[in-house]
Amino acid sequence: MQVEPPSRAGPAHLLIAEDEPHIRRILMTLMESSGFEVEVALDGRQALERLQSSKRYDLVLMDLLMPYLSGLDVLAETRKMPHRMGLPVVILTAKGQDADREQAISLGAADFVTKPFSPKKLLKRVDQLLASS
């Protein structure tokens, strides 16, 4: 069940940055069927371009390993943007090394989720992050 903070009007807007079509489809289906508005970026460069815009995003689900720019590169650049400083970013990766997790958290990631992930647990975490932001 989606939890919407009282100050927000309408559904939460999510950016999904994932280059793998199968995972991207799973994420889109899961989030859209849960009532979220979803936009996608197919690589790190597209993710950064979308985040540089003034478009509203309430949360980002971002793959770690993407073409052009990694999820960590995009996260680092996002944290320099005044309008995105508090934006919750969840890093998704099949590469679950502790060093990657530590770097993601130190750059300001809200969470670090290893693939394969439980859709139900991921949705619960997204709801928690949205409720607390």
CSV table of N, CA and C in Angstrom, one decimal:
chain,number,residue,atom,x,y,z
A,1,MET,N,0.8,-1.2,0.0
A,1,MET,CA,0.0,0.0,0.0
A,1,MET,C,0.9,1.2,0.0
A,2,GLN,N,0.6,2.2,-0.9
A,2,GLN,CA,1.3,3.4,-1.0
A,2,GLN,C,1.0,4.4,0.1
A,3,VAL,N,2.0,4.9,0.7
A,3,VAL,CA,1.8,5.9,1.8
A,3,VAL,C,2.2,7.3,1.2
A,4,GLU,N,1.3,8.2,1.2
A,4,GLU,CA,1.5,9.5,0.6
A,4,GLU,C,1.7,10.5,1.7
A,5,PRO,N,2.8,11.3,1.8
A,5,PRO,CA,2.9,12.3,2.8
A,5,PRO,C,1.7,13.3,2.6
A,6,PRO,N,1.2,13.9,3.7
A,6,PRO,CA,0.1,14.8,3.6
A,6,PRO,C,0.3,16.1,2.8
A,7,SER,N,1.6,16.5,2.7
A,7,SER,CA,1.9,17.7,2.0
A,7,SER,C,1.9,17.6,0.5
A,8,ARG,N,1.9,16.4,0.0
A,8,ARG,CA,1.9,16.2,-1.5
A,8,ARG,C,0.6,16.0,-2.1
A,9,ALA,N,0.4,16.6,-3.2
A,9,ALA,CA,-0.9,16.5,-4.0
A,9,ALA,C,-0.6,15.4,-5.1
A,10,GLY,N,-1.5,14.4,-5.1
A,10,GLY,CA,-1.4,13.4,-6.2
A,10,GLY,C,-0.3,12.4,-5.9
A,11,PRO,N,-0.1,11.5,-6.9
A,11,PRO,CA,0.8,10.4,-6.7
A,11,PRO,C,2.3,10.9,-6.7
A,12,ALA,N,3.1,10.1,-6.1
A,12,ALA,CA,4.5,10.4,-6.1
A,12,ALA,C,5.1,10.1,-7.5
A,13,HIS,N,6.1,10.9,-7.8
A,13,HIS,CA,6.8,10.8,-9.1
A,13,HIS,C,8.1,10.2,-8.9
A,14,LEU,N,8.3,9.1,-9.6
A,14,LEU,CA,9.6,8.3,-9.5
A,14,LEU,C,10.4,8.4,-10.8
A,15,LEU,N,11.7,8.4,-10.7
A,15,LEU,CA,12.6,8.3,-11.8
A,15,LEU,C,13.2,6.9,-11.6
A,16,ILE,N,13.1,6.1,-12.7
A,16,ILE,CA,13.8,4.8,-12.7
A,16,ILE,C,14.9,4.9,-13.7
A,17,ALA,N,16.1,4.8,-13.2
A,17,ALA,CA,17.3,4.8,-14.1
A,17,ALA,C,17.9,3.4,-14.2
A,18,GLU,N,17.6,2.7,-15.2
A,18,GLU,CA,18.0,1.3,-15.4
A,18,GLU,C,18.2,0.9,-16.8
A,19,ASP,N,19.4,0.4,-17.2
A,19,ASP,CA,19.7,0.1,-18.6
A,19,ASP,C,19.2,-1.3,-19.0
A,20,GLU,N,19.0,-2.2,-18.1
A,20,GLU,CA,18.6,-3.5,-18.4
A,20,GLU,C,17.1,-3.6,-18.6
A,21,PRO,N,16.6,-3.9,-19.9
A,21,PRO,CA,15.2,-3.8,-20.2
A,21,PRO,C,14.3,-4.7,-19.3
A,22,HIS,N,14.7,-5.9,-19.0
A,22,HIS,CA,13.9,-6.8,-18.1
A,22,HIS,C,13.7,-6.2,-16.7
A,23,ILE,N,14.7,-5.7,-16.1
A,23,ILE,CA,14.6,-5.1,-14.8
A,23,ILE,C,13.8,-3.8,-14.8
A,24,ARG,N,14.1,-3.0,-15.9
A,24,ARG,CA,13.3,-1.8,-16.0
A,24,ARG,C,11.8,-2.0,-16.1
A,25,ARG,N,11.5,-3.1,-16.9
A,25,ARG,CA,10.0,-3.4,-17.1
A,25,ARG,C,9.4,-3.8,-15.7
A,26,ILE,N,10.2,-4.7,-15.0
A,26,ILE,CA,9.7,-5.1,-13.6
A,26,ILE,C,9.5,-3.9,-12.7
A,27,LEU,N,10.4,-3.0,-12.7
A,27,LEU,CA,10.3,-1.8,-11.8
A,27,LEU,C,9.2,-0.9,-12.2
A,28,MET,N,9.1,-0.7,-13.5
A,28,MET,CA,8.0,0.1,-14.0
A,28,MET,C,6.6,-0.5,-13.7
A,29,THR,N,6.4,-1.7,-13.9
A,29,THR,CA,5.2,-2.4,-13.7
A,29,THR,C,4.8,-2.4,-12.2
A,30,LEU,N,5.8,-2.7,-11.4
A,30,LEU,CA,5.6,-2.7,-9.9
A,30,LEU,C,5.2,-1.3,-9.4
A,31,MET,N,5.9,-0.3,-9.8
A,31,MET,CA,5.7,1.1,-9.3
A,31,MET,C,4.4,1.7,-9.9
A,32,GLU,N,4.2,1.5,-11.2
A,32,GLU,CA,2.9,2.0,-11.8
A,32,GLU,C,1.7,1.3,-11.2
A,33,SER,N,1.8,0.0,-11.0
A,33,SER,CA,0.6,-0.7,-10.5
A,33,SER,C,0.4,-0.3,-9.0
A,34,SER,N,1.3,0.3,-8.4
A,34,SER,CA,1.2,0.8,-7.0
A,34,SER,C,0.8,2.2,-6.9
A,35,GLY,N,0.5,2.8,-8.1
A,35,GLY,CA,-0.1,4.2,-8.1
A,35,GLY,C,0.9,5.3,-8.3
A,36,PHE,N,2.2,4.9,-8.5
A,36,PHE,CA,3.2,6.0,-8.7
A,36,PHE,C,3.2,6.4,-10.2
A,37,GLU,N,3.6,7.7,-10.4
A,37,GLU,CA,3.9,8.1,-11.8
A,37,GLU,C,5.4,7.9,-12.0
A,38,VAL,N,5.7,7.2,-13.2
A,38,VAL,CA,7.1,6.8,-13.4
A,38,VAL,C,7.6,7.4,-14.7
A,39,GLU,N,8.9,7.8,-14.6
A,39,GLU,CA,9.6,8.2,-15.8
A,39,GLU,C,10.9,7.4,-15.8
A,40,VAL,N,11.4,7.1,-17.0
A,40,VAL,CA,12.6,6.2,-17.0
A,40,VAL,C,13.7,6.9,-17.7
A,41,ALA,N,14.9,6.5,-17.3
A,41,ALA,CA,16.2,6.9,-18.0
A,41,ALA,C,16.9,5.6,-18.3
A,42,LEU,N,17.4,5.5,-19.5
A,42,LEU,CA,18.0,4.3,-20.0
A,42,LEU,C,19.5,4.2,-19.7
A,43,ASP,N,20.1,5.3,-19.3
A,43,ASP,CA,21.5,5.2,-18.9
A,43,ASP,C,21.8,6.4,-18.0
A,44,GLY,N,23.0,6.5,-17.5
A,44,GLY,CA,23.4,7.5,-16.6
A,44,GLY,C,23.3,8.9,-17.1
A,45,ARG,N,23.6,9.1,-18.4
A,45,ARG,CA,23.5,10.4,-19.0
A,45,ARG,C,22.1,10.9,-19.0
A,46,GLN,N,21.2,10.0,-19.4
A,46,GLN,CA,19.7,10.4,-19.4
A,46,GLN,C,19.2,10.7,-18.0
A,47,ALA,N,19.7,9.9,-17.0
A,47,ALA,CA,19.3,10.1,-15.6
A,47,ALA,C,19.7,11.5,-15.2
A,48,LEU,N,21.0,11.8,-15.4
A,48,LEU,CA,21.5,13.1,-15.0
A,48,LEU,C,20.7,14.3,-15.7
A,49,GLU,N,20.5,14.2,-17.0
A,49,GLU,CA,19.7,15.2,-17.7
A,49,GLU,C,18.3,15.4,-17.1
A,50,ARG,N,17.7,14.3,-16.7
A,50,ARG,CA,16.3,14.4,-16.1
A,50,ARG,C,16.4,15.1,-14.8
A,51,LEU,N,17.4,14.7,-14.0
A,51,LEU,CA,17.6,15.3,-12.7
A,51,LEU,C,18.0,16.8,-12.7
A,52,GLN,N,18.7,17.2,-13.8
A,52,GLN,CA,19.1,18.6,-13.9
A,52,GLN,C,17.9,19.4,-14.2
A,53,SER,N,16.8,18.8,-14.7
A,53,SER,CA,15.6,19.6,-15.1
A,53,SER,C,14.9,20.1,-13.8
A,54,SER,N,13.8,20.9,-14.1
A,54,SER,CA,13.0,21.3,-12.9
A,54,SER,C,11.9,20.4,-12.6
A,55,LYS,N,11.8,19.3,-13.4
A,55,LYS,CA,10.7,18.3,-13.2
A,55,LYS,C,10.7,17.8,-11.8
A,56,ARG,N,9.5,17.5,-11.2
A,56,ARG,CA,9.4,17.0,-9.9
A,56,ARG,C,9.6,15.5,-9.9
A,57,TYR,N,10.5,15.1,-9.0
A,57,TYR,CA,10.8,13.7,-8.7
A,57,TYR,C,10.8,13.6,-7.2
A,58,ASP,N,10.1,12.6,-6.7
A,58,ASP,CA,10.0,12.4,-5.2
A,58,ASP,C,11.0,11.3,-4.8
A,59,LEU,N,11.4,10.5,-5.7
A,59,LEU,CA,12.4,9.4,-5.4
A,59,LEU,C,13.0,8.9,-6.6
A,60,VAL,N,14.2,8.4,-6.6
A,60,VAL,CA,14.9,7.8,-7.7
A,60,VAL,C,15.3,6.4,-7.4
A,61,LEU,N,15.0,5.5,-8.3
A,61,LEU,CA,15.6,4.1,-8.2
A,61,LEU,C,16.6,4.1,-9.3
A,62,MET,N,17.9,3.8,-8.9
A,62,MET,CA,19.0,4.0,-9.9
A,62,MET,C,19.9,2.8,-9.9
A,63,ASP,N,20.1,2.2,-11.0
A,63,ASP,CA,21.1,1.1,-11.2
A,63,ASP,C,22.5,1.7,-10.9
A,64,LEU,N,23.4,0.8,-10.4
A,64,LEU,CA,24.7,1.2,-10.1
A,64,LEU,C,25.5,1.2,-11.4
A,65,LEU,N,25.4,0.2,-12.2
A,65,LEU,CA,26.2,0.1,-13.4
A,65,LEU,C,25.4,0.4,-14.7
A,66,MET,N,25.6,1.5,-15.2
A,66,MET,CA,24.9,2.0,-16.4
A,66,MET,C,25.9,2.5,-17.4
A,67,PRO,N,25.5,2.5,-18.7
A,67,PRO,CA,26.4,3.2,-19.7
A,67,PRO,C,26.5,4.7,-19.5
A,68,TYR,N,27.7,5.2,-19.9
A,68,TYR,CA,28.0,6.6,-19.9
A,68,TYR,C,28.4,7.1,-18.5
A,69,LEU,N,27.5,7.0,-17.5
A,69,LEU,CA,27.8,7.4,-16.2
A,69,LEU,C,27.2,6.4,-15.2
A,70,SER,N,28.0,6.0,-14.2
A,70,SER,CA,27.5,5.1,-13.2
A,70,SER,C,26.4,5.7,-12.3
A,71,GLY,N,25.7,4.9,-11.6
A,71,GLY,CA,24.7,5.4,-10.7
A,71,GLY,C,25.4,6.3,-9.6
A,72,LEU,N,26.6,5.9,-9.2
A,72,LEU,CA,27.3,6.7,-8.2
A,72,LEU,C,27.7,8.0,-8.8
A,73,ASP,N,28.1,8.1,-10.0
A,73,ASP,CA,28.5,9.4,-10.7
A,73,ASP,C,27.3,10.3,-10.7
A,74,VAL,N,26.1,9.7,-11.1
A,74,VAL,CA,24.9,10.5,-11.2
A,74,VAL,C,24.5,11.0,-9.8
A,75,LEU,N,24.6,10.1,-8.8
A,75,LEU,CA,24.3,10.5,-7.4
A,75,LEU,C,25.2,11.6,-6.9
A,76,ALA,N,26.5,11.5,-7.2
A,76,ALA,CA,27.4,12.6,-6.8
A,76,ALA,C,27.0,13.9,-7.4
A,77,GLU,N,26.7,13.9,-8.7
A,77,GLU,CA,26.3,15.1,-9.4
A,77,GLU,C,24.9,15.7,-8.8
A,78,THR,N,24.0,14.7,-8.6
A,78,THR,CA,22.7,15.1,-8.0
A,78,THR,C,22.8,15.8,-6.7
A,79,ARG,N,23.7,15.4,-5.9
A,79,ARG,CA,23.9,16.0,-4.5
A,79,ARG,C,24.4,17.4,-4.6
A,80,LYS,N,25.0,17.8,-5.8
A,80,LYS,CA,25.5,19.2,-6.0
A,80,LYS,C,24.4,20.1,-6.4
A,81,MET,N,23.2,19.6,-6.8
A,81,MET,CA,22.1,20.4,-7.3
A,81,MET,C,21.2,20.9,-6.1
A,82,PRO,N,21.1,22.2,-5.9
A,82,PRO,CA,20.3,22.7,-4.8
A,82,PRO,C,18.9,22.1,-4.7
A,83,HIS,N,18.3,21.9,-5.9
A,83,HIS,CA,16.9,21.5,-5.9
A,83,HIS,C,16.7,20.0,-5.8
A,84,ARG,N,17.9,19.2,-5.6
A,84,ARG,CA,17.8,17.8,-5.5
A,84,ARG,C,18.5,17.3,-4.3
A,85,MET,N,19.0,18.2,-3.4
A,85,MET,CA,19.8,17.7,-2.3
A,85,MET,C,19.1,16.7,-1.4
A,86,GLY,N,17.8,16.9,-1.1
A,86,GLY,CA,17.1,16.0,-0.2
A,86,GLY,C,16.4,14.8,-0.9
A,87,LEU,N,16.6,14.7,-2.2
A,87,LEU,CA,15.9,13.7,-3.0
A,87,LEU,C,16.3,12.3,-2.6
A,88,PRO,N,15.4,11.4,-2.2
A,88,PRO,CA,15.8,10.1,-1.8
A,88,PRO,C,16.2,9.3,-3.1
A,89,VAL,N,17.4,8.7,-3.1
A,89,VAL,CA,17.9,7.9,-4.2
A,89,VAL,C,18.2,6.5,-3.6
A,90,VAL,N,17.6,5.5,-4.3
A,90,VAL,CA,17.9,4.1,-3.9
A,90,VAL,C,18.7,3.5,-5.0
A,91,ILE,N,19.9,3.0,-4.7
A,91,ILE,CA,20.8,2.4,-5.6
A,91,ILE,C,20.5,0.9,-5.7
A,92,LEU,N,20.3,0.4,-6.9
A,92,LEU,CA,20.0,-1.0,-7.2
A,92,LEU,C,21.2,-1.6,-7.9
A,93,THR,N,21.6,-2.7,-7.5
A,93,THR,CA,22.8,-3.3,-8.1
A,93,THR,C,22.9,-4.8,-8.0
A,94,ALA,N,23.5,-5.5,-9.0
A,94,ALA,CA,23.8,-6.9,-8.9
A,94,ALA,C,25.2,-7.0,-8.3
A,95,LYS,N,25.9,-5.9,-8.1
A,95,LYS,CA,27.3,-5.8,-7.6
A,95,LYS,C,27.2,-5.3,-6.2
A,96,GLY,N,27.0,-6.3,-5.2
A,96,GLY,CA,26.7,-5.8,-3.9
A,96,GLY,C,27.9,-5.8,-2.9
A,97,GLN,N,29.1,-5.3,-3.4
A,97,GLN,CA,30.2,-5.3,-2.5
A,97,GLN,C,30.1,-4.2,-1.5
A,98,ASP,N,30.7,-4.4,-0.3
A,98,ASP,CA,30.6,-3.5,0.8
A,98,ASP,C,31.2,-2.1,0.4
A,99,ALA,N,32.2,-2.1,-0.4
A,99,ALA,CA,32.8,-0.8,-0.8
A,99,ALA,C,31.8,0.0,-1.7
A,100,ASP,N,31.1,-0.6,-2.5
A,100,ASP,CA,30.0,0.1,-3.3
A,100,ASP,C,29.0,0.6,-2.4
A,101,ARG,N,28.5,-0.2,-1.4
A,101,ARG,CA,27.5,0.2,-0.5
A,101,ARG,C,28.0,1.4,0.3
A,102,GLU,N,29.2,1.4,0.8
A,102,GLU,CA,29.7,2.4,1.6
A,102,GLU,C,29.8,3.7,0.8
A,103,GLN,N,30.3,3.6,-0.4
A,103,GLN,CA,30.4,4.8,-1.3
A,103,GLN,C,29.0,5.4,-1.6
A,104,ALA,N,28.1,4.5,-1.9
A,104,ALA,CA,26.7,5.0,-2.2
A,104,ALA,C,26.1,5.8,-1.0
A,105,ILE,N,26.3,5.2,0.2
A,105,ILE,CA,25.7,5.8,1.4
A,105,ILE,C,26.5,7.1,1.7
A,106,SER,N,27.8,7.1,1.5
A,106,SER,CA,28.6,8.4,1.8
A,106,SER,C,28.2,9.5,0.8
A,107,LEU,N,27.8,9.1,-0.4
A,107,LEU,CA,27.3,10.1,-1.4
A,107,LEU,C,25.9,10.6,-1.1
A,108,GLY,N,25.2,9.9,-0.2
A,108,GLY,CA,23.9,10.4,0.1
A,108,GLY,C,22.8,9.5,-0.3
A,109,ALA,N,23.1,8.3,-0.7
A,109,ALA,CA,22.0,7.3,-1.1
A,109,ALA,C,21.1,7.0,0.1
A,110,ALA,N,19.8,6.9,-0.1
A,110,ALA,CA,18.9,6.6,1.0
A,110,ALA,C,18.9,5.1,1.3
A,111,ASP,N,19.3,4.3,0.3
A,111,ASP,CA,19.4,2.9,0.5
A,111,ASP,C,20.2,2.3,-0.6
A,112,PHE,N,20.6,1.0,-0.4
A,112,PHE,CA,21.4,0.3,-1.4
A,112,PHE,C,20.8,-1.1,-1.5
A,113,VAL,N,20.1,-1.5,-2.6
A,113,VAL,CA,19.4,-2.7,-2.7
A,113,VAL,C,20.1,-3.6,-3.7
A,114,THR,N,20.4,-4.9,-3.3
A,114,THR,CA,21.1,-5.8,-4.2
A,114,THR,C,20.1,-6.6,-5.0
A,115,LYS,N,20.4,-6.8,-6.3
A,115,LYS,CA,19.6,-7.6,-7.2
A,115,LYS,C,20.0,-9.1,-7.0
A,116,PRO,N,19.2,-10.0,-7.1
A,116,PRO,CA,17.7,-9.9,-7.3
A,116,PRO,C,17.1,-9.4,-6.0
A,117,PHE,N,16.1,-8.6,-6.1
A,117,PHE,CA,15.4,-8.0,-5.0
A,117,PHE,C,14.0,-8.5,-4.9
A,118,SER,N,13.4,-8.4,-3.7
A,118,SER,CA,12.0,-8.8,-3.5
A,118,SER,C,11.2,-7.6,-3.9
A,119,PRO,N,10.3,-7.7,-4.9
A,119,PRO,CA,9.5,-6.5,-5.2
A,119,PRO,C,8.7,-6.0,-4.1
A,120,LYS,N,8.1,-6.9,-3.2
A,120,LYS,CA,7.3,-6.5,-2.1
A,120,LYS,C,8.2,-5.7,-1.1
A,121,LYS,N,9.4,-6.1,-0.8
A,121,LYS,CA,10.3,-5.4,0.1
A,121,LYS,C,10.7,-4.1,-0.5
A,122,LEU,N,11.0,-4.0,-1.8
A,122,LEU,CA,11.4,-2.8,-2.4
A,122,LEU,C,10.3,-1.8,-2.4
A,123,LEU,N,9.1,-2.2,-2.7
A,123,LEU,CA,7.9,-1.3,-2.6
A,123,LEU,C,7.7,-0.8,-1.2
A,124,LYS,N,7.9,-1.6,-0.2
A,124,LYS,CA,7.7,-1.2,1.2
A,124,LYS,C,8.8,-0.2,1.5
A,125,ARG,N,10.0,-0.4,1.1
A,125,ARG,CA,11.1,0.6,1.3
A,125,ARG,C,10.8,1.9,0.6
A,126,VAL,N,10.3,1.9,-0.6
A,126,VAL,CA,10.0,3.1,-1.3
A,126,VAL,C,8.9,3.9,-0.5
A,127,ASP,N,7.9,3.2,-0.1
A,127,ASP,CA,6.8,3.8,0.7
A,127,ASP,C,7.4,4.4,2.0
A,128,GLN,N,8.3,3.8,2.7
A,128,GLN,CA,8.9,4.3,3.9
A,128,GLN,C,9.7,5.6,3.6
A,129,LEU,N,10.5,5.6,2.5
A,129,LEU,CA,11.3,6.7,2.2
A,129,LEU,C,10.4,7.9,1.8
A,130,LEU,N,9.3,7.6,1.1
A,130,LEU,CA,8.4,8.7,0.7
A,130,LEU,C,7.7,9.3,1.9
A,131,ALA,N,7.3,8.4,2.8
A,131,ALA,CA,6.6,8.9,4.0
A,131,ALA,C,7.5,9.8,4.9
A,132,SER,N,8.8,9.5,4.9
A,132,SER,CA,9.7,10.2,5.8
A,132,SER,C,10.4,11.4,5.1
A,133,SER,N,10.1,11.6,3.8
A,133,SER,CA,10.8,12.7,3.1
A,133,SER,C,9.9,14.0,3.1
